[in-house]
Structures are given as C-alpha cells and as structure tokens.
Coordinates of C-alpha atoms and ligand atoms in Angstrom, one line a residue:
X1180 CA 0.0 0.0 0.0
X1181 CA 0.9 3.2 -0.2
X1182 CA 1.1 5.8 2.4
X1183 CA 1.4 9.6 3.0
X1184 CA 2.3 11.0 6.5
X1185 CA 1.3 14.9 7.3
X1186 CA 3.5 16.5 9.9
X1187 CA 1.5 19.7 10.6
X1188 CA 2.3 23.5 10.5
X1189 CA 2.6 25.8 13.7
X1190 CA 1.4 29.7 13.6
X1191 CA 4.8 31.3 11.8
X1192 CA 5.6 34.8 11.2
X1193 CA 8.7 34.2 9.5
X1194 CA 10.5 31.5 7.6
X1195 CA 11.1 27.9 9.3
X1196 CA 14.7 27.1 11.3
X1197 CA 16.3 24.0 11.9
X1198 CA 15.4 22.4 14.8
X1199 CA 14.5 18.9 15.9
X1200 CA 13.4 16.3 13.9
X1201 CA 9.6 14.7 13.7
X1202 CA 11.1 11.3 14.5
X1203 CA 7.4 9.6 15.2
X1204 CA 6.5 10.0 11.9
X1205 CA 10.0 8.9 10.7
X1206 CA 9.6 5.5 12.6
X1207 CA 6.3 4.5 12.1
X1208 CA 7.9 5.4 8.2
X1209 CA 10.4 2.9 8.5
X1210 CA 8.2 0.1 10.2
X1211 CA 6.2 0.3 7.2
X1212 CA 8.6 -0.1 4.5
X1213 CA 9.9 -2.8 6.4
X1214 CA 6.5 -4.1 5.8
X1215 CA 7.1 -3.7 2.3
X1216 CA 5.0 -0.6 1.7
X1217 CA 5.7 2.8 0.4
X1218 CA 5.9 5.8 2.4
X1219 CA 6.4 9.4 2.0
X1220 CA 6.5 12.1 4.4
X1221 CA 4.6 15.1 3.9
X1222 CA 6.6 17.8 6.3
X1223 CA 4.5 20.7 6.4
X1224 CA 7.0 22.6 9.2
X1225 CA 10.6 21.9 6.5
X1226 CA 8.1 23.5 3.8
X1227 CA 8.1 26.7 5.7
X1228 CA 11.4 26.6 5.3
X1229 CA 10.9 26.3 1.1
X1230 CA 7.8 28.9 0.9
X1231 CA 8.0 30.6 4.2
X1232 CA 5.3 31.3 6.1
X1233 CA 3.0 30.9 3.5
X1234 CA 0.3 28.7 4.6
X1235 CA -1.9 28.6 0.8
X1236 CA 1.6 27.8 -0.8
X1237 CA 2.3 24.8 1.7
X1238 CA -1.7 24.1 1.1
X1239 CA -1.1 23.6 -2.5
X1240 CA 2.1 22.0 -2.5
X1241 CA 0.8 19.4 -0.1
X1242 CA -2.1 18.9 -2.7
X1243 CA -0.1 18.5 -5.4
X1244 CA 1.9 15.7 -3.8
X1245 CA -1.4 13.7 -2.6
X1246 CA -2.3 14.1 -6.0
X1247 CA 0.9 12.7 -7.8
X1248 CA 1.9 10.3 -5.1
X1249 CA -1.9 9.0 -5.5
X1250 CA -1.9 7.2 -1.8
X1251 CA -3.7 4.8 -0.3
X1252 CA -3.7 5.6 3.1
X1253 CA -3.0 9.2 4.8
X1254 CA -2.4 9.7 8.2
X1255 CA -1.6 12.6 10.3
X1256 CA 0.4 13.4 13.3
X1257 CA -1.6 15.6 15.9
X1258 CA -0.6 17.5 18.8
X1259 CA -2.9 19.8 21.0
X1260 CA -2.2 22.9 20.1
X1261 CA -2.0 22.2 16.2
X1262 CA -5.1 20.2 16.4
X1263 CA -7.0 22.8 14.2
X1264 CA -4.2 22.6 11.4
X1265 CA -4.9 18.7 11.4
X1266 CA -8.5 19.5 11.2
X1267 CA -7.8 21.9 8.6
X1268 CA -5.5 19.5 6.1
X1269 CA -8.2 16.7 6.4
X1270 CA -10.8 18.6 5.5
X1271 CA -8.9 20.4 2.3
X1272 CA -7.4 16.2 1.8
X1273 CA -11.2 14.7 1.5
X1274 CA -12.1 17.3 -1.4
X1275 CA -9.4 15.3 -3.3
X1276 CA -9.1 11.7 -2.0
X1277 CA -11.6 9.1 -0.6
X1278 CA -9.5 6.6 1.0
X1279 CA -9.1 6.1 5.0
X1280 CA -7.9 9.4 6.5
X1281 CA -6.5 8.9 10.3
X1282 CA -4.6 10.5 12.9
X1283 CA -2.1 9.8 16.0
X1284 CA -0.2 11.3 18.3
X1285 CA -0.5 13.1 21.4
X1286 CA -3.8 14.7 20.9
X1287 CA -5.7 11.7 19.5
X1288 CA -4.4 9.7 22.5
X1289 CA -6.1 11.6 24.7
X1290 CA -9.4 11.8 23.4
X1291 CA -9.7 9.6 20.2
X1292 CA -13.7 9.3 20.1
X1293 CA -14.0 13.5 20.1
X1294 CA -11.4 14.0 17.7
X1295 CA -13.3 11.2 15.6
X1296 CA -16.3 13.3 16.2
X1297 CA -14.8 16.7 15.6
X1298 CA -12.7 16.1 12.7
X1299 CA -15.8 14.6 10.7
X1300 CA -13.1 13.2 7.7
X1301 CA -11.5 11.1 9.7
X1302 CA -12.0 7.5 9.3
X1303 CA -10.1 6.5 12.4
X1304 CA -7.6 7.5 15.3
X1305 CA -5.0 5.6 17.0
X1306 CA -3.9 6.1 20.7
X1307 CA 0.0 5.2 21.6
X1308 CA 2.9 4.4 19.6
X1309 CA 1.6 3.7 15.7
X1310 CA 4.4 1.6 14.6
X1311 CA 2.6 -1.4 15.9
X1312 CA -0.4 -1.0 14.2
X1313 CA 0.2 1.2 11.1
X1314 CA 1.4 -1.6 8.9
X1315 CA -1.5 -3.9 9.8
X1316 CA -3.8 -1.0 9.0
X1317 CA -1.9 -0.7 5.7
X1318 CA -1.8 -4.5 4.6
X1319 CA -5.8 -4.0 5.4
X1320 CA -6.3 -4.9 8.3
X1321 CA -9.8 -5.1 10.4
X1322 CA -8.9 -1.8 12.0
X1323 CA -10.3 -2.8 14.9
X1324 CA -8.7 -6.4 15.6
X1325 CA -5.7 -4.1 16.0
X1326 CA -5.2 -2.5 19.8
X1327 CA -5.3 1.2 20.2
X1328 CA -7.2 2.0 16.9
X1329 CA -10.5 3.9 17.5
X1330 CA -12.6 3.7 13.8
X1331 CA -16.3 5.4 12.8
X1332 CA -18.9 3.8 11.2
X1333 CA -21.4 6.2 10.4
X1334 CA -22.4 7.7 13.9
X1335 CA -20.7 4.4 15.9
X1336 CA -17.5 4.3 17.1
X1337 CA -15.4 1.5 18.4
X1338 CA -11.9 1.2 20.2
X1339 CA -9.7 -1.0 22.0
X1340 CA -6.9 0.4 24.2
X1341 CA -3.6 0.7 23.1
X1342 CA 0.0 -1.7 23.7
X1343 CA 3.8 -0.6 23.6
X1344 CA 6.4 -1.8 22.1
X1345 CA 8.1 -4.3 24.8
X1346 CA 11.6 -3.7 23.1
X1347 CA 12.2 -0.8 21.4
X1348 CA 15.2 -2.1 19.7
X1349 CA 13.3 -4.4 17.2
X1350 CA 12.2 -1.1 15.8
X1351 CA 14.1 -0.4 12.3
X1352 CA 16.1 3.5 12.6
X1353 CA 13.6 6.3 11.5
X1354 CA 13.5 6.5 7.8
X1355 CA 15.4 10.2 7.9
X1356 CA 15.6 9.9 4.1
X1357 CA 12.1 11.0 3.8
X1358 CA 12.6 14.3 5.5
X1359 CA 14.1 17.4 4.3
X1360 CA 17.6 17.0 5.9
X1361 CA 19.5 19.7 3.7
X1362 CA 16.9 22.2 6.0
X1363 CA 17.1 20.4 9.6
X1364 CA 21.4 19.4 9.2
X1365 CA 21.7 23.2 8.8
X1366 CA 23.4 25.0 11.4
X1367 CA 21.3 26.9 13.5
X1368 CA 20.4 28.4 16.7
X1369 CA 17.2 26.4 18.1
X1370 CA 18.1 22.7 17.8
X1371 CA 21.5 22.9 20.4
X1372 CA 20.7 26.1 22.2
X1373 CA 22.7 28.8 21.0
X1374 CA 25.6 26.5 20.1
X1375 CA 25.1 27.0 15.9
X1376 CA 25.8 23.2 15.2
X1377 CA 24.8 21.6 12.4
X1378 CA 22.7 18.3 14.3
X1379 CA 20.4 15.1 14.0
X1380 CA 17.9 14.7 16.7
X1381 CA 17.8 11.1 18.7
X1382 CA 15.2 10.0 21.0
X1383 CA 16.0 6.5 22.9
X1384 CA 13.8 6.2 25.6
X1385 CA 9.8 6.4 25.6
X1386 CA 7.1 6.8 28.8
X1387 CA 7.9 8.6 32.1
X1388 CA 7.0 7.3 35.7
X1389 CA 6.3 10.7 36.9
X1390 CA 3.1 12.4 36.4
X1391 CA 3.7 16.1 36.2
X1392 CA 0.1 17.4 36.1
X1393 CA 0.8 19.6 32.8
X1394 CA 2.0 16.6 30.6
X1395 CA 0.7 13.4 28.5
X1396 CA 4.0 11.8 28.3
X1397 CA 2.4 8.5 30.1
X1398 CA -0.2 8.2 27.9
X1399 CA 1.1 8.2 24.9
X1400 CA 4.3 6.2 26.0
X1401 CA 2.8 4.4 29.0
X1402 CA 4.0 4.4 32.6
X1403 CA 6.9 3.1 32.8
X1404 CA 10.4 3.8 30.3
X1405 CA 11.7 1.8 27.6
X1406 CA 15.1 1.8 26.4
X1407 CA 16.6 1.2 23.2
X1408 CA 20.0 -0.6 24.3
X1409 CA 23.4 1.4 24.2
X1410 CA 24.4 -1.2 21.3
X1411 CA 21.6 -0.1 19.4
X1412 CA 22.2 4.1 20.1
X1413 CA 25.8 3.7 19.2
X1414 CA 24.9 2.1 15.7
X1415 CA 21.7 4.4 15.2
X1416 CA 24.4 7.3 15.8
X1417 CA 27.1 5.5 13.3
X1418 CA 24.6 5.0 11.0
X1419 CA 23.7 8.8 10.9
X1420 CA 26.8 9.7 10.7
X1421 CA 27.5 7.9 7.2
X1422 CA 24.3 9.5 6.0
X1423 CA 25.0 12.9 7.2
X1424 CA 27.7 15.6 7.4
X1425 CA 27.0 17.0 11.2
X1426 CA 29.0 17.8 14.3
X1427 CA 26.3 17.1 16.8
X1428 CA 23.2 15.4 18.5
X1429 CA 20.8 16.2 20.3
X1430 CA 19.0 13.4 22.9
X1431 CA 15.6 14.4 23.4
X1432 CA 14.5 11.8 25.6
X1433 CA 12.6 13.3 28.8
X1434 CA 15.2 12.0 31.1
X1435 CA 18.3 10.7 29.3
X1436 CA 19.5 10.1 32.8
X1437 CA 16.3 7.9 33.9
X1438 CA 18.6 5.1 34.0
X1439 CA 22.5 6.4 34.7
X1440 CA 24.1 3.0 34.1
X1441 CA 22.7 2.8 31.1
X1442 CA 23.4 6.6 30.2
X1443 CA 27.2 5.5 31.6
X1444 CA 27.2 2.6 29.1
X1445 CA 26.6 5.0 26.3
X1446 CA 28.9 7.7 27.0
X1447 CA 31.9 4.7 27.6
X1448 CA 30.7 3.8 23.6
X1449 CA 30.8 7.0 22.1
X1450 CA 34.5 7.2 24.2
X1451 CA 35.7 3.9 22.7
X1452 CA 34.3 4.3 19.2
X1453 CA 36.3 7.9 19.4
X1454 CA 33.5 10.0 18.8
X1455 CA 33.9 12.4 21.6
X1456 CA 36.4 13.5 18.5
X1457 CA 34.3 14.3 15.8
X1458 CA 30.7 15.3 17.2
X1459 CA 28.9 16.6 20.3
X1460 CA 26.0 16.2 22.3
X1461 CA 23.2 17.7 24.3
X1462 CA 20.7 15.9 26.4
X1463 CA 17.7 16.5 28.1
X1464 CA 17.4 15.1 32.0
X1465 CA 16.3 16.1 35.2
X1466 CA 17.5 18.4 37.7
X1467 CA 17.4 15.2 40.3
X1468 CA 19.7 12.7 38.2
X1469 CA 22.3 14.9 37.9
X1470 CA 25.5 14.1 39.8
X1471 CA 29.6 14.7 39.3
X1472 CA 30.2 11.5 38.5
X1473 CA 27.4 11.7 35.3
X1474 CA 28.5 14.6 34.6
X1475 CA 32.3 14.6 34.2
X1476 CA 31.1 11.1 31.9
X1477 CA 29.0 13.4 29.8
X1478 CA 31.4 15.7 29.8
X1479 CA 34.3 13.5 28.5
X1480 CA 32.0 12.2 25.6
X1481 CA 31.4 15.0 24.1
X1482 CA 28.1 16.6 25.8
X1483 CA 28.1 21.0 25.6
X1484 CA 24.5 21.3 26.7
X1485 CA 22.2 19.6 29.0
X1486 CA 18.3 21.0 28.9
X1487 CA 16.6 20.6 32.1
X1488 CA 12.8 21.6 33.0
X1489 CA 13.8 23.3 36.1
X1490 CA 10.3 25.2 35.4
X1491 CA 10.2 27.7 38.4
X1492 CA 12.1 29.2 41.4
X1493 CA 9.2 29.0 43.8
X1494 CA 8.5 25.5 45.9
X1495 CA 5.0 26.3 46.3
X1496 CA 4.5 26.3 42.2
X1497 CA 6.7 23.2 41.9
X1498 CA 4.5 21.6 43.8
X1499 CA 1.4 22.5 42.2
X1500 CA 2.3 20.9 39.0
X1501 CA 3.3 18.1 40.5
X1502 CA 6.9 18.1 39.8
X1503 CA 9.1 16.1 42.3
X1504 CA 11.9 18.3 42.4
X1505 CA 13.0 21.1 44.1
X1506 CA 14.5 24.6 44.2
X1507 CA 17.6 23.7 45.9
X1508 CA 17.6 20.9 43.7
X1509 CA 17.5 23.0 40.7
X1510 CA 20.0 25.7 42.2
X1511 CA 22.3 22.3 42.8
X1512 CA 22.2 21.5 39.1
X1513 CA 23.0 24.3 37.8
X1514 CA 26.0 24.4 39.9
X1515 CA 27.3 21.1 38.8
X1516 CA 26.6 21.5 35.5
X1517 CA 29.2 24.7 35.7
X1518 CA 31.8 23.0 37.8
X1519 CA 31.2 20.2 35.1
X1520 CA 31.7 23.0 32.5
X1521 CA 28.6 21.9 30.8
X1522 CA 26.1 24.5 29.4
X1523 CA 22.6 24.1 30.8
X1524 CA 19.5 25.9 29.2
X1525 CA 16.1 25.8 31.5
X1526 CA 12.5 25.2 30.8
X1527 CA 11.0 27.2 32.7
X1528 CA 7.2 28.3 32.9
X1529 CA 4.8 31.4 33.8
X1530 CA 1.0 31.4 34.3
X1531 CA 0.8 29.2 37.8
X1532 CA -2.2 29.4 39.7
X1533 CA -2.4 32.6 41.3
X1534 CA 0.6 34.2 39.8
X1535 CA 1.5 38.2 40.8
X1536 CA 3.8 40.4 38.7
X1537 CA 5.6 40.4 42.1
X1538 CA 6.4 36.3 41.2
X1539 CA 7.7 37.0 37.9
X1540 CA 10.0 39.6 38.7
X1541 CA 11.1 37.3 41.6
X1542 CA 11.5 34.3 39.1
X1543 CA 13.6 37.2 36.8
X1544 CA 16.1 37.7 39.7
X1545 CA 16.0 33.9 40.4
X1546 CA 17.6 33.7 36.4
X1547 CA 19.8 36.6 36.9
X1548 CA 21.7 34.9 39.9
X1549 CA 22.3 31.9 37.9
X1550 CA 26.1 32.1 37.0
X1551 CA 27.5 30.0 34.2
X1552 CA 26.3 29.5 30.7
X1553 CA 22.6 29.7 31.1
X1554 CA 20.5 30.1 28.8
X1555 CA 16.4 30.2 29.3
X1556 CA 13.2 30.1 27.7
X1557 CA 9.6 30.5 29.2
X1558 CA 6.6 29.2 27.6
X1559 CA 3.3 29.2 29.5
X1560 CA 2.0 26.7 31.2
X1561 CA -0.6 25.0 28.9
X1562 CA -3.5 23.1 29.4
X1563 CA -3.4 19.6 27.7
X1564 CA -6.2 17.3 27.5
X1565 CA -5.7 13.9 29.4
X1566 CA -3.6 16.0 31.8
X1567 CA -4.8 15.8 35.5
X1568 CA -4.4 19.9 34.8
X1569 CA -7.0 19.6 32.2
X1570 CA -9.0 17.9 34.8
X1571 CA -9.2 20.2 37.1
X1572 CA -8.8 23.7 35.5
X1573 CA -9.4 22.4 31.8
X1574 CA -13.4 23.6 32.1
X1575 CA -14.1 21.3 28.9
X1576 CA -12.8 23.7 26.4
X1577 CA -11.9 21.1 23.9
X1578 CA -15.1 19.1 24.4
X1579 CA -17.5 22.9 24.4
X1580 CA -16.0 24.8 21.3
X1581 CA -15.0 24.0 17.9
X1582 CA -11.6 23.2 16.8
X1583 CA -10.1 26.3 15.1
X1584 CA -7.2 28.3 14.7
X1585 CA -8.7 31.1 16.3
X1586 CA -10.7 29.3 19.3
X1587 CA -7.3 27.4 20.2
X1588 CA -5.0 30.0 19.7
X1589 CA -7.4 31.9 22.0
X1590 CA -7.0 29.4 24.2
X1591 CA -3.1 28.7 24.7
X1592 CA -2.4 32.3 24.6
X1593 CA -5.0 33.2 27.4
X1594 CA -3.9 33.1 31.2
X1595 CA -6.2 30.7 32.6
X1596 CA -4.9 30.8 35.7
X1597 CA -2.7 33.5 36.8
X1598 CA -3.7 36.9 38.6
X1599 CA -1.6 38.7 35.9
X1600 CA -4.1 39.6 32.4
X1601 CA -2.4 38.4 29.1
X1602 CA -1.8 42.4 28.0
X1603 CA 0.4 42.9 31.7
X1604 CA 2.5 39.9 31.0
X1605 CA 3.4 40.8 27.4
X1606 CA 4.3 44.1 28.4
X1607 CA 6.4 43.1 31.4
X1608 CA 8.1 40.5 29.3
X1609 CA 9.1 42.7 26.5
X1610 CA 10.4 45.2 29.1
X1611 CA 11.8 43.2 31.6
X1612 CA 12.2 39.3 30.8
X1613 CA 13.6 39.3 26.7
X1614 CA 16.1 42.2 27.2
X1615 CA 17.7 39.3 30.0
X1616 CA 17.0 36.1 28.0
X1617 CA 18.6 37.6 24.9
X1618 CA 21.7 38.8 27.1
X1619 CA 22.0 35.0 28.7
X1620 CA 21.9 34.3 24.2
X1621 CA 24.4 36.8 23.5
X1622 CA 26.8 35.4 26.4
X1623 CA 25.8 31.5 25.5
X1624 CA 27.0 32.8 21.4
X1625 CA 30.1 34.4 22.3
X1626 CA 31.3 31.6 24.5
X1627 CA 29.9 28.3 22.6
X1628 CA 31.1 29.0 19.3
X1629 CA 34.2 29.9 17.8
X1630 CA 34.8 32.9 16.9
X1631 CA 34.8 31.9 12.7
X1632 CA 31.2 31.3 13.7
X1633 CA 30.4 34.4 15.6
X1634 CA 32.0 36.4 12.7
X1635 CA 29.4 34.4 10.3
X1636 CA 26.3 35.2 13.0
X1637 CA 26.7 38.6 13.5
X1638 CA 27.3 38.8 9.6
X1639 CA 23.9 36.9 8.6
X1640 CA 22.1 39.0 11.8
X1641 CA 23.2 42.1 9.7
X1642 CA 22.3 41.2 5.6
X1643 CA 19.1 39.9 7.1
X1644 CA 18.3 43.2 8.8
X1645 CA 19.4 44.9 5.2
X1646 CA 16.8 42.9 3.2
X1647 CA 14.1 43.4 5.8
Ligands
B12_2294 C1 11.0 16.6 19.9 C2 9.7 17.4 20.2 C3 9.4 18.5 19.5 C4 10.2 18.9 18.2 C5 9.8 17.9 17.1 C6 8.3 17.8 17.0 C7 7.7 16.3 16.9 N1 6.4 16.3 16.8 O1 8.4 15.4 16.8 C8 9.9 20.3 18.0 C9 10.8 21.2 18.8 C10 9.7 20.8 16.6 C11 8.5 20.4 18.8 C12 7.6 21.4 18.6 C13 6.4 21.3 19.2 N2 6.0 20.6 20.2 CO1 7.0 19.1 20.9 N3 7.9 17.6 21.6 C14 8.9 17.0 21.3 C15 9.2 15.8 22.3 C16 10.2 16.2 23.3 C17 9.6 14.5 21.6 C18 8.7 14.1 20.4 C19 9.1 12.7 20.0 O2 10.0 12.6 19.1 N4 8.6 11.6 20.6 C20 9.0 10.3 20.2 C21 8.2 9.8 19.0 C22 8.6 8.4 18.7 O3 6.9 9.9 19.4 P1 5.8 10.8 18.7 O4 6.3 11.9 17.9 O5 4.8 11.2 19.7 O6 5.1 9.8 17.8 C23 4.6 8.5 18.2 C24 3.1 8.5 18.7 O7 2.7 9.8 19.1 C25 2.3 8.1 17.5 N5 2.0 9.0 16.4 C26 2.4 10.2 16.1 N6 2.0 10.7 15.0 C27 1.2 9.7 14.4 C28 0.5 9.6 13.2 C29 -0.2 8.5 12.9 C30 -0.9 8.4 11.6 C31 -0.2 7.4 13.8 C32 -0.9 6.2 13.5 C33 0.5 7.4 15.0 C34 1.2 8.6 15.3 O8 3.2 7.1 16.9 C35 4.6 7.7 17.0 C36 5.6 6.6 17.0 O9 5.5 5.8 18.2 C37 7.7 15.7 22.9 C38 7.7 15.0 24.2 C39 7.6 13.6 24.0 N7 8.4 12.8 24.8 O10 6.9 13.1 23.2 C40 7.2 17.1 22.8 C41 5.7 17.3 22.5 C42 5.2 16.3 21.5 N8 5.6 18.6 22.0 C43 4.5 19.2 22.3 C44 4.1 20.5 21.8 C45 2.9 21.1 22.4 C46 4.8 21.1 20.7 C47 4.5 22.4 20.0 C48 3.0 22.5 19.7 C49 5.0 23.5 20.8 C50 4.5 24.9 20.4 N9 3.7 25.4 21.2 O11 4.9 25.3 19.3 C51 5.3 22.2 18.7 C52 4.5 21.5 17.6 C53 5.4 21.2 16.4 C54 4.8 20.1 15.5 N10 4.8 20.4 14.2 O12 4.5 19.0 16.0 C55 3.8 18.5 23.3 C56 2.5 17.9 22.8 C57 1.4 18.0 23.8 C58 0.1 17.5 23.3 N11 -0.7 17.0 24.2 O13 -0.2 17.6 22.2 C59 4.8 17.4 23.8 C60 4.2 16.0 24.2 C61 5.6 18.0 25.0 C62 4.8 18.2 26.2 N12 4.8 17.3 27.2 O14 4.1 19.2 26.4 N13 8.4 19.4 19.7
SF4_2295 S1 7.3 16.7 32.4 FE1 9.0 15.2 32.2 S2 9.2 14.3 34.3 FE2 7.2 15.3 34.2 S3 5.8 13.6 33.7 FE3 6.4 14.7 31.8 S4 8.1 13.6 30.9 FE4 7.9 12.9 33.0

C-alpha cells in the first residue's frame, strides 16, 4: 500500500529554522517499508522553510503531492495545540481523496472518540505508539482487531486500548531519508541552544514514571520507560553519521539520565568508538539525576548542553504541577553543570495558579543569579487534554468549542490561571524578561562557538536586517 504522513504547521511569522526532527513519523515510516509498503512524508513545518510562512503555498504544495503520489492511506500526526491545522489539512485532503484518512499522536491519544467526532473526515484514530499497528492497517487490516485503533462507522465508534512496544530495539532506525535534511542538518540556533551546530535529533527512551500534572507523556508512551540498548544508540548514531555531514546530537528523551548505568554505558561507547572526537552532544534530564560523577562522563563524551525543566524558582509552584523536584535541587544543578563545565539551558514556565507580577519579577532575579552558561526560555503553562491539569482547570474547552485556529489559539495564549491579564505579561516580558533572555543568548553565542562562527552570526544577523 501506499502511504502519506502529514506533519503539521505551527502559527509562523517568519520562515522555518532548523530544529529537531519529527522522528514519530519517521519511525512509524520505517516500520512500514519494512512491511514492504511505500511511504512518504509530507513535512509541512521543513516547507516553511521552502515557501516561508505561507500557509496557501504549503496548502497547494501538499495537494499536489497527494495528487501525484496517488496514496492509499493518509495519516496525520496531531498535537494539542495544532489540532485545528490537522483538522484543517483533512478537510482540504477529502475534497481530493476518498480513501481512510486517520490520525495519532498526542492529541488523539487523549481523546480519540472526540477528535473522531470533531474532525468529521477522519476514518479512524489511534492512541500510543503507531508503529505497531500502522502496517496492519496498511496491509488492510480489520482496523479494529488491532489494539489502540478507535474507527467510525457512520455515527458508531469502536476502540480498543492501546500496547507498547516491549523492546524498542526491534524497531528499524527512522527512515530520515524522507525528510528534508539539507533544512534540519543546517546550522542553527534552536536545535542545540545557541551552540550553531549543524545536528540530528535522537530519542531513545519512551514513557515517564512521573506524572507532572501539565504533561501526557504516560499516555502516549505508557507508565513506565523503555530503552533502546546502548548497542543499538551507538549504531543508530554511526549509521547517521555515514548518512550525514554533522558535528552534533541532540538526545531528546525526557530523562536521558532515567537510568544512569545505562546513560554511563553509552557515554563509555561513544568514548571507545572515538567520537567524543568528531561530534557533540546535548541531552535532556532532570534536575534530580544529575551528579559529578554523570556529569564529568558526559562531559568526557562530548556533551556542551544539558536542557533541564527546572520550570520555576518558587517550591510552592513546583508543587502545584506536581513536579518532584525542588528549588535547591534546581539551584544544585546548575551548579554542577558549571563546575562540570557543561552548558545548561532551562524550561522554565509562567502562568501558575495565582501568579503576581511580584512572582515574575522574583523568578527574573531567580535567572539573573544563575552564574555559568545559562540560557532560558519560558513558555506558558498549557492546558493539555488527558492531563490531571486539564481535569481540574481544563473547564471542557476542547469538548465545548470548535476546533479552530482562532478558538485554540485563543485558548493557549490566554492566562487561565494566573492573577496577571495576558496584556500585563506581554508588556512586562518585552520590558523586563527578553532584554535578560537575549543577554544570557548573547553570552551563551560568544562563549559556545568559535569565533569563525560568531563572525558568520553577526554577519547573517546584519544582511538579514538589510533585506528586511
Ligand atoms: C521533539 C519534540 C518536538 C520537536 C519535534 C516535534 C515532533 N512532533 O516530533 C519540536 C521542537 C519541533 C517540537 C515542537 C512542538 N511541540 Co514538541 N515535543 C517533542 C518531544 C520532546 C519528543 C517528540 C518525539 O520525538 N517523541 C518520540 C516519538 C517516537 O513519538 P511521537 O512523535 O509522539 O510519535 C509517536 C506517537 O505519538 C504516534 N504517532 C504520532 N503521529 C502519528 C501519526 C499516525 C498516523 C499514527 C498512526 C501514530 C502517530 O506514533 C509515533 C511513534 O510511536 C515531545 C515530548 C515527548 N516525549 O513526546 C514534545 C511534545 C510532543 N511537543 C509538544 C508540543 C505542544 C509542541 C508544539 C505545539 C510547541 C509549540 N507550542 O509550538 C510544537 C509543535 C510542532 C509540531 N509540528 O508538531 C507536546 C504535545 C502535547 C500535546 N498534548 O499535544 C509534547 C508532548 C511536549 C509536552 N509534554 O508538552 N516538539
Ligand atoms: S514533564 Fe518530564 S518528568 Fe514530568 S511527567 Fe512529563 S516527561 Fe515525566
């Protein structure tokens, strides 16, 4: 069979940057052509890179390709806050193609029988990892003998509940041929903060035993984490390497320190195979699995950056989301990290229940004592469904309104539970925050790149000011 996979577009002002790869799509990719079917990747993000933010040019372009590809299958990967651009590309997709339309990811896992119901042109949904069922839906399948897959009949729907993949390392590497990797291998500033490398995203570990009350991690992925084996990371990273010019990865697992032997084992391999020589690495992990002995490993394989979700300096907030860590814990990590001499950049979140200007310039200071290279950004603290959040504070927006770009744009950029108004915060953050989060950037620049680089920064900064 043949099958087309839609990676959808976020709200852009200006043309896409490099940053990490959709590797969900890229696996469930490869699982199928190892199932002997053809697959192609439909990336509407890279395409902003080709047409910039023009969302009719991407419109027809992805038309065009349904129409010459001529699939029979097309599915598309959903998150929350895109959820209207999903809803959007299956309803321009049905004018053009009557075959099963369906969708996974984050969103659809955490309420397949409404999105069924909201996004009428859907056929089906499926909950959890879709490399276990997407090439028995493609060979088809009886959609639902297979687990997780929620279909419609007319006004009936039917699901089962979803399974994981016991051992990750059966799963065939993501097919990255199908992407636009001249776009997401060029050096830039987002994938390894403010280090301009050019990178390849790796993620090898899925699920999460914690259960932060903002996030969905342990229903897509399940409860507990799965590990692809250090054997298996060290010829995933070999094998990119042969593909791919680069001098760096970047980990996005949630924890690349959930288990530290095994994070040991890995670091030792990249030592041994000697490429602590030729690329680097950042990882993600918590502030609580940090320790010198990690670190100085990391360190001595190659790792520049470690991104942590330190998310606030106030215990009381920490605790309201659930998180399990602490502020001293936090403060700790930081500290090692800069003994370790090992950049750290921090999640970090605004819009807590309650919240006074008074807290945000507290959290401000709380940044500006942090000493080494310290980079931050803030997002606000968003409301997914399937969270225990969403439970509580949620108020059924995504069951009560419809599903567009204005109602959910609305919605994530509205303070739902702060004291402070949206218009007070933007204010205060365009007078106060950004002028100190581009400072930490400037700092981060001058002292993680050489100084060939910085001269070839400062000199793209400038032409693209000139042709604006
Ligand atoms: C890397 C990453 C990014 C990267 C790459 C995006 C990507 N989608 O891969 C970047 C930086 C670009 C990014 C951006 C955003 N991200 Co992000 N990101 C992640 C992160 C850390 C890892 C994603 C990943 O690779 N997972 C591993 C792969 C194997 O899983 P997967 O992509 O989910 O796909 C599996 C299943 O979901 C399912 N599936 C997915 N798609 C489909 C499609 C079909 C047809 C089927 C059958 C199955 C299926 O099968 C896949 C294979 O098992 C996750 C956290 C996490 N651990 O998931 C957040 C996460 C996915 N991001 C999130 C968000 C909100 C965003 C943004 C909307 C942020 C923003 N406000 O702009 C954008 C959206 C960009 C986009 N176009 O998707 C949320 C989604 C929350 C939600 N409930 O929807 C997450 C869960 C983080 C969080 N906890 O809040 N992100
Ligand atoms: S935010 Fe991180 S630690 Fe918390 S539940 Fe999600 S993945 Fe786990």
């Amino acid at each position: 069979m043949k099958v087309m996979l839609i990676y959808p577009l976020p709200v852009m002002s200006r043309k896409a940057e490099p940053n990490w790869l959709p590797l969900g799509l890229s696996f469930i990719a490869s699982t199928l052509r190892q199932g002997g079917h053809e697959v192609i990747i439909f990336d509407r993000y890279a395409s902003a890179a080709r047409f910039g933010p023009d969302k009719a040019k991407i419109d027809g372009h992805m038309l065009q390709t349904l129409l010459s590809f001529k699939p029979d299958l097309v599915g598309f990967n959903a998150v929350t806050p895109l959820i209207y651009d999903t809803a959007a590309c299956a309803g321009l997709i049905r004018q053009e193609f009557s075959g099963p339309l369906i969708a996974g990811g984050h969103h659809p896992t955490a309420m397949p029988e409404l999105t069924l119901q909201k996004i009428p042109q859907l056929n089906g949904v499926v909950q959890g990892e879709g490399e276990i069922v997407m090439p028995g839906l493609a060979s088809g399948k009886d959609p639902l003998s297979l687990p997780g897959v929620w279909w419609k009949n007319g006004n009936v729907i039917k699901g089962s509940a979803p399974e994981q993949i016991a051992d990750l390392d059966i799963l065939p590497f993501p097919a990255l041929d199908l992407l636009d990797m001249e776009f997401y291998t060029h050096p830039g500033k987002k994938a390894i903060k403010a280090q301009y490398l050019s990178s390849v995203s790796l993620i090898t570990s899925r699920g999460c035993t914690r259960r932060c009350a903002f996030c969905t991690e342990h229903l897509t992925y399940g409860k507990k984490v799965r590990m692809h084996s250090p054997g298996y990371i060290l010829e995933w990273m070999h094998k990119i390497l042969a593909d791919y010019r680069i001098n760096a990865f970047y980990f996005h697992d949630n924890d690349f320190l959930a288990d530290k032997e095994r994070a040991a084992l890995v670091c030792e391999k990249i030592v041994e195979a000697g490429l602590h020589r030729k690329v680097k690495f950042a990882i993600q992990a918590r502030a609580d699995h940090l320790d010198p002995k990690i670190l100085d490993l990391l360190k001595r394989a190659g790792c520049t950056l470690i991104e942590i979700g330190l998310e606030t300096d106030s215990q009381d907030q920490l605790n309201s989301i659930n998180k399990g860590t602490s502020v001293d814990m936090n403060r700790l990590a930081i500290e090692m990290c800069r003994e370790a001499g090992i950049a750290v950049h921090a999640y970090m979140m605004q819009g807590f229940e309650g919240e006074t200007i008074n807290d945000l310039e507290q959290r401000l200071s709380w940044i500006k004592a942090a000493g080494g290279t310290f980079t931050v950004s803030l997002s606000n603290l968003q409301i997914y469904p399937g969270t225990a959040l969403y439970r509580e504070k949620g108020n059924s927006f995504f069951e009560d309104n419809p599903w567009t770009r204005e109602e959910i744009n609305n919605y994530y950029r509205t303070d739902h539970l702060s004291a402070v108004s949206s218009g007070e915060r933007l204010a205060w953050t365009k007078e106060k925050l950004t002028p100190e989060l581009r400072r930490r950037n400037r700092l981060a620049i001058l002292s993680g790149n050489s100084m060939r680089t910085i001269v070839r920064i400062i000199f793209d900064k400038v032409k693209k000011k000139i042709s604006a």
